[in-house]
Amino acid sequence: MREYLKFYIDGQWVAPVTPRTAEVINPATEAVSGTISLGSPADVDKAVAAARRAFAAWGEASVKERLDLLEAIQAQYLKRERELGEAVTEEMGAPLSLGTGFHTLLGKGHLQTAIEVLREFPFERKAGTSIVRYEPIGVCGLITPWNWPMNQTCVKIFPALASGCTMILKPPQLAPYSAQILAEIIADAGTPAGVFNMIQGQGSVIGNALSTHPDVDMISFTGSEQVGVQIQKDAADTVKRVGLELGGKSAWIVLDDAAMAGNVAGATAGMMGNSGQTCSAGSRLLVPRARLDEAVKAAADACNAVTVGDPQGDFAMGPVVSKGQFNIIQDYIRKGLDEGAQLIAGGPGRPEGLDKGWYVRPTVFVGTNAMVISREEIFGPVLVVIPYDDIDDAIAIANDSDFGLGGYVSGVDADECRRVARKLRTGAIWINGGFDFHAPFGGYKRSGNGREWGEYGFHEYLEIKAIIG
Ligand code: NAP
Ligand code: MG
């Protein structure tokens, strides 16, 4: 049983102003796995005051001082990487190989990338005859979700630190453990008091207190559209900058070429990774209509090959994060059946033999882009295969979405993939499995605003000052 009852505020591990706790559930067993404290606005006031005091010095710290701190954090992170991965697995149910693999690798990658960008970042530039300075915005509230816990905390914390900001992190109630260990790592690395603070608790309380706080300069949020909209409204009265990374319904276009069936199989397996709980998941798979039978067979085979089970065992997929998410996904699967989508793999209910834990059957439908299951973010292992007539049709279908976060193009001809990518109205397009920590990540349309990752992530936390004459 884990017990994390203290917050990290002003360089100290402290009890909440008003003691209150909540149990955390292991989604693989439905059993209580530990206890955390829930904070109140009084804790937020303490943390914001500490962050404001610390900003006076940290905002002026040299690049060398910031680099030294990031490297000290990196040394601690590497020592405790396994522990972080185990915590991710316990809190949100990713298979241990994924928790201790890609989940912690993403956190480590954002840290290394912040170090690389900081070494080169021109905080002073010229524009015309003037000096343009990039200065830290100040005290930041960082509000993160449970689906890629290490990615989402690290992609905010390290660029914010590197930029000279001070911050208060509010981790998700569903996945509080890895954030707690990350806070220990940051504390043990010798971070100056008040520069980094962490308070656990409810979004409606702690998140709201941060969004409305007159002494918080910006909010960086990743999560649902609904909460993102609320934060934007809450932050409006104090004219805060708000960075939003919301949901998606990203299209994966498979070109009509020799690699088509293999690419469909790869895209299907990719969709089931992390139990489909990825904002940029390729949840609409666009395949050539003339070869629909071949594509359907490849998708069904790939889906049926995904093993589901105990995250501590050797399975490709664990449970989804909670009973609430399980029920949402079941509703969408039923909705897909009701609206006449053709089920080609998976379906409602738990996988055979798993009657405890929030396990979902990896599911593939063939449908149209007009169906609810093609329009709304399901956030589970549910893929919709949609046939296209020609490549212009594929591009039109991909762009016919309220969202604009990601996109994928797979095909033998990389130039043709890039041509298609240029036509897609989304913040990022991955071609043939490409991956780059320096590429910006963020949404067009209702997928949010602002960009994280690499140098682009720094700009979220920087003000621009002109010195003229
Ligand atoms: P969520 O409700 O948007 O929560 C994300 C974070 O915001 C959590 O830390 C949450 O705290 C906090 N929060 C909640 N209400 C708040 C408020 N009024 N003010 C400030 N912060 C607040 O996301 P979720 O409940 O975890 O998931 C719901 C849906 O969001 C999913 O089904 C999925 O569609 C989408 N989602 C998207 C992403 C993404 O990466 N784009 C990630 C996760 C979820 P609590 O701990 O109290 O919830
Ligand atoms: Mg919520």
PDB file of C-alpha atoms and ligand atoms in Angstrom, residues 143-148 152 170-175 201-209 211 221-228 230-231 234 245-248 277-280 325 328 377-379 405 447, ligand 1:
ATOM      1  CA  ILE A 143      -2.656  20.690 -14.529  1.00  0.00           C
ATOM      2  CA  THR A 144      -2.139  17.193 -15.933  1.00  0.00           C
ATOM      3  CA  PRO A 145      -4.167  14.066 -16.802  1.00  0.00           C
ATOM      4  CA  TRP A 146      -3.673  10.378 -16.040  1.00  0.00           C
ATOM      5  CA  ASN A 147      -3.211   8.808 -19.485  1.00  0.00           C
ATOM      6  CA  TRP A 148       0.520   9.447 -20.049  1.00  0.00           C
ATOM      7  CA  GLN A 152       2.445  15.169 -19.407  1.00  0.00           C
ATOM      8  CA  LYS A 170      -1.651  19.551  -9.804  1.00  0.00           C
ATOM      9  CA  PRO A 171      -1.492  15.865 -10.801  1.00  0.00           C
ATOM     10  CA  PRO A 172      -4.592  13.767 -11.628  1.00  0.00           C
ATOM     11  CA  GLN A 173      -6.387  12.049  -8.745  1.00  0.00           C
ATOM     12  CA  LEU A 174      -6.509   8.842 -10.783  1.00  0.00           C
ATOM     13  CA  ALA A 175      -2.721   8.760 -11.256  1.00  0.00           C
ATOM     14  CA  GLY A 201      -6.328  17.049  -5.001  1.00  0.00           C
ATOM     15  CA  GLN A 202      -9.484  17.561  -6.990  1.00  0.00           C
ATOM     16  CA  GLY A 203      -9.426  19.474 -10.227  1.00  0.00           C
ATOM     17  CA  SER A 204     -12.594  21.309  -9.279  1.00  0.00           C
ATOM     18  CA  VAL A 205     -10.834  22.574  -6.122  1.00  0.00           C
ATOM     19  CA  ILE A 206      -7.064  22.790  -6.706  1.00  0.00           C
ATOM     20  CA  GLY A 207      -7.270  23.281 -10.475  1.00  0.00           C
ATOM     21  CA  ASN A 208      -9.924  25.938 -10.030  1.00  0.00           C
ATOM     22  CA  ALA A 209      -7.940  27.723  -7.282  1.00  0.00           C
ATOM     23  CA  SER A 211      -6.988  29.020 -12.676  1.00  0.00           C
ATOM     24  CA  PHE A 221      -3.504  22.199 -19.043  1.00  0.00           C
ATOM     25  CA  THR A 222      -3.769  18.806 -20.706  1.00  0.00           C
ATOM     26  CA  GLY A 223      -7.041  16.894 -20.545  1.00  0.00           C
ATOM     27  CA  SER A 224     -10.625  16.998 -21.711  1.00  0.00           C
ATOM     28  CA  GLU A 225     -12.192  19.681 -23.875  1.00  0.00           C
ATOM     29  CA  GLN A 226     -14.870  20.308 -21.266  1.00  0.00           C
ATOM     30  CA  VAL A 227     -12.380  21.115 -18.499  1.00  0.00           C
ATOM     31  CA  GLY A 228     -10.171  23.059 -20.904  1.00  0.00           C
ATOM     32  CA  GLN A 230     -13.885  25.809 -18.064  1.00  0.00           C
ATOM     33  CA  ILE A 231     -10.262  26.715 -17.245  1.00  0.00           C
ATOM     34  CA  ASP A 234     -11.976  30.727 -15.019  1.00  0.00           C
ATOM     35  CA  GLU A 245      -3.790  20.387 -24.999  1.00  0.00           C
ATOM     36  CA  LEU A 246      -7.176  18.717 -25.426  1.00  0.00           C
ATOM     37  CA  GLY A 247      -8.527  15.709 -27.233  1.00  0.00           C
ATOM     38  CA  GLY A 248      -8.429  14.395 -30.753  1.00  0.00           C
ATOM     39  CA  GLN A 277      -5.911   6.225 -24.010  1.00  0.00           C
ATOM     40  CA  THR A 278      -3.816   8.603 -26.093  1.00  0.00           C
ATOM     41  CA  CYS A 279      -4.995  12.048 -27.177  1.00  0.00           C
ATOM     42  CA  SER A 280      -3.190  11.715 -30.517  1.00  0.00           C
ATOM     43  CA  GLN A 325     -13.652   5.238 -18.408  1.00  0.00           C
ATOM     44  CA  ILE A 328     -17.791   5.463 -21.267  1.00  0.00           C
ATOM     45  CA  GLU A 377     -13.091  10.962 -28.784  1.00  0.00           C
ATOM     46  CA  ILE A 378     -13.671   7.532 -27.206  1.00  0.00           C
ATOM     47  CA  PHE A 379     -10.355   7.364 -25.334  1.00  0.00           C
ATOM     48  CA  LEU A 405      -4.455  17.231 -32.964  1.00  0.00           C
ATOM     49  CA  SER A 447      -7.796  20.119 -29.894  1.00  0.00           C
TER      50      SER A 447
HETATM   51  P1  NAP B   1     -10.100  15.943 -17.158  1.00  0.00           P
HETATM   52  O1  NAP B   1     -11.322  15.859 -16.352  1.00  0.00           O
HETATM   53  O2  NAP B   1      -9.987  16.968 -18.199  1.00  0.00           O
HETATM   54  O3  NAP B   1      -8.877  16.083 -16.107  1.00  0.00           O
HETATM   55  C1  NAP B   1      -7.581  16.515 -16.433  1.00  0.00           C
HETATM   56  C2  NAP B   1      -7.009  17.281 -15.254  1.00  0.00           C
HETATM   57  O4  NAP B   1      -7.789  18.460 -15.006  1.00  0.00           O
HETATM   58  C3  NAP B   1      -7.048  16.499 -13.946  1.00  0.00           C
HETATM   59  O5  NAP B   1      -5.904  16.803 -13.180  1.00  0.00           O
HETATM   60  C4  NAP B   1      -8.309  17.025 -13.303  1.00  0.00           C
HETATM   61  O6  NAP B   1      -8.359  16.823 -11.926  1.00  0.00           O
HETATM   62  C5  NAP B   1      -8.223  18.479 -13.661  1.00  0.00           C
HETATM   63  N1  NAP B   1      -9.501  19.201 -13.552  1.00  0.00           N
HETATM   64  C6  NAP B   1     -10.756  18.686 -13.517  1.00  0.00           C
HETATM   65  N2  NAP B   1     -11.664  19.671 -13.396  1.00  0.00           N
HETATM   66  C7  NAP B   1     -10.980  20.840 -13.326  1.00  0.00           C
HETATM   67  C8  NAP B   1     -11.358  22.208 -13.205  1.00  0.00           C
HETATM   68  N3  NAP B   1     -12.634  22.587 -13.114  1.00  0.00           N
HETATM   69  N4  NAP B   1     -10.393  23.147 -13.188  1.00  0.00           N
HETATM   70  C9  NAP B   1      -9.101  22.808 -13.301  1.00  0.00           C
HETATM   71  N5  NAP B   1      -8.681  21.520 -13.409  1.00  0.00           N
HETATM   72  C10 NAP B   1      -9.608  20.543 -13.431  1.00  0.00           C
HETATM   73  O7  NAP B   1      -9.793  14.581 -17.815  1.00  0.00           O
HETATM   74  P2  NAP B   1     -10.206  13.153 -17.248  1.00  0.00           P
HETATM   75  O8  NAP B   1     -11.374  13.221 -16.335  1.00  0.00           O
HETATM   76  O9  NAP B   1      -9.008  12.594 -16.689  1.00  0.00           O
HETATM   77  O10 NAP B   1     -10.646  12.437 -18.582  1.00  0.00           O
HETATM   78  C11 NAP B   1     -11.865  12.771 -19.215  1.00  0.00           C
HETATM   79  C12 NAP B   1     -11.714  12.772 -20.721  1.00  0.00           C
HETATM   80  O11 NAP B   1     -10.724  13.724 -21.097  1.00  0.00           O
HETATM   81  C13 NAP B   1     -11.216  11.476 -21.318  1.00  0.00           C
HETATM   82  O12 NAP B   1     -12.249  10.608 -21.573  1.00  0.00           O
HETATM   83  C14 NAP B   1     -10.545  11.949 -22.579  1.00  0.00           C
HETATM   84  O13 NAP B   1     -11.457  12.058 -23.623  1.00  0.00           O
HETATM   85  C15 NAP B   1     -10.029  13.298 -22.237  1.00  0.00           C
HETATM   86  N6  NAP B   1      -8.592  13.301 -21.942  1.00  0.00           N
HETATM   87  C16 NAP B   1      -7.747  13.819 -22.845  1.00  0.00           C
HETATM   88  C17 NAP B   1      -6.405  13.821 -22.587  1.00  0.00           C
HETATM   89  C18 NAP B   1      -5.422  14.388 -23.539  1.00  0.00           C
HETATM   90  O14 NAP B   1      -4.260  14.053 -23.452  1.00  0.00           O
HETATM   91  N7  NAP B   1      -5.816  15.254 -24.436  1.00  0.00           N
HETATM   92  C19 NAP B   1      -5.912  13.282 -21.415  1.00  0.00           C
HETATM   93  C20 NAP B   1      -6.812  12.751 -20.490  1.00  0.00           C
HETATM   94  C21 NAP B   1      -8.146  12.792 -20.775  1.00  0.00           C
HETATM   95  P3  NAP B   1      -9.005  15.467 -11.304  1.00  0.00           P
HETATM   96  O15 NAP B   1      -7.842  14.674 -10.892  1.00  0.00           O
HETATM   97  O16 NAP B   1      -9.833  15.903 -10.159  1.00  0.00           O
HETATM   98  O17 NAP B   1      -9.822  14.832 -12.372  1.00  0.00           O
END
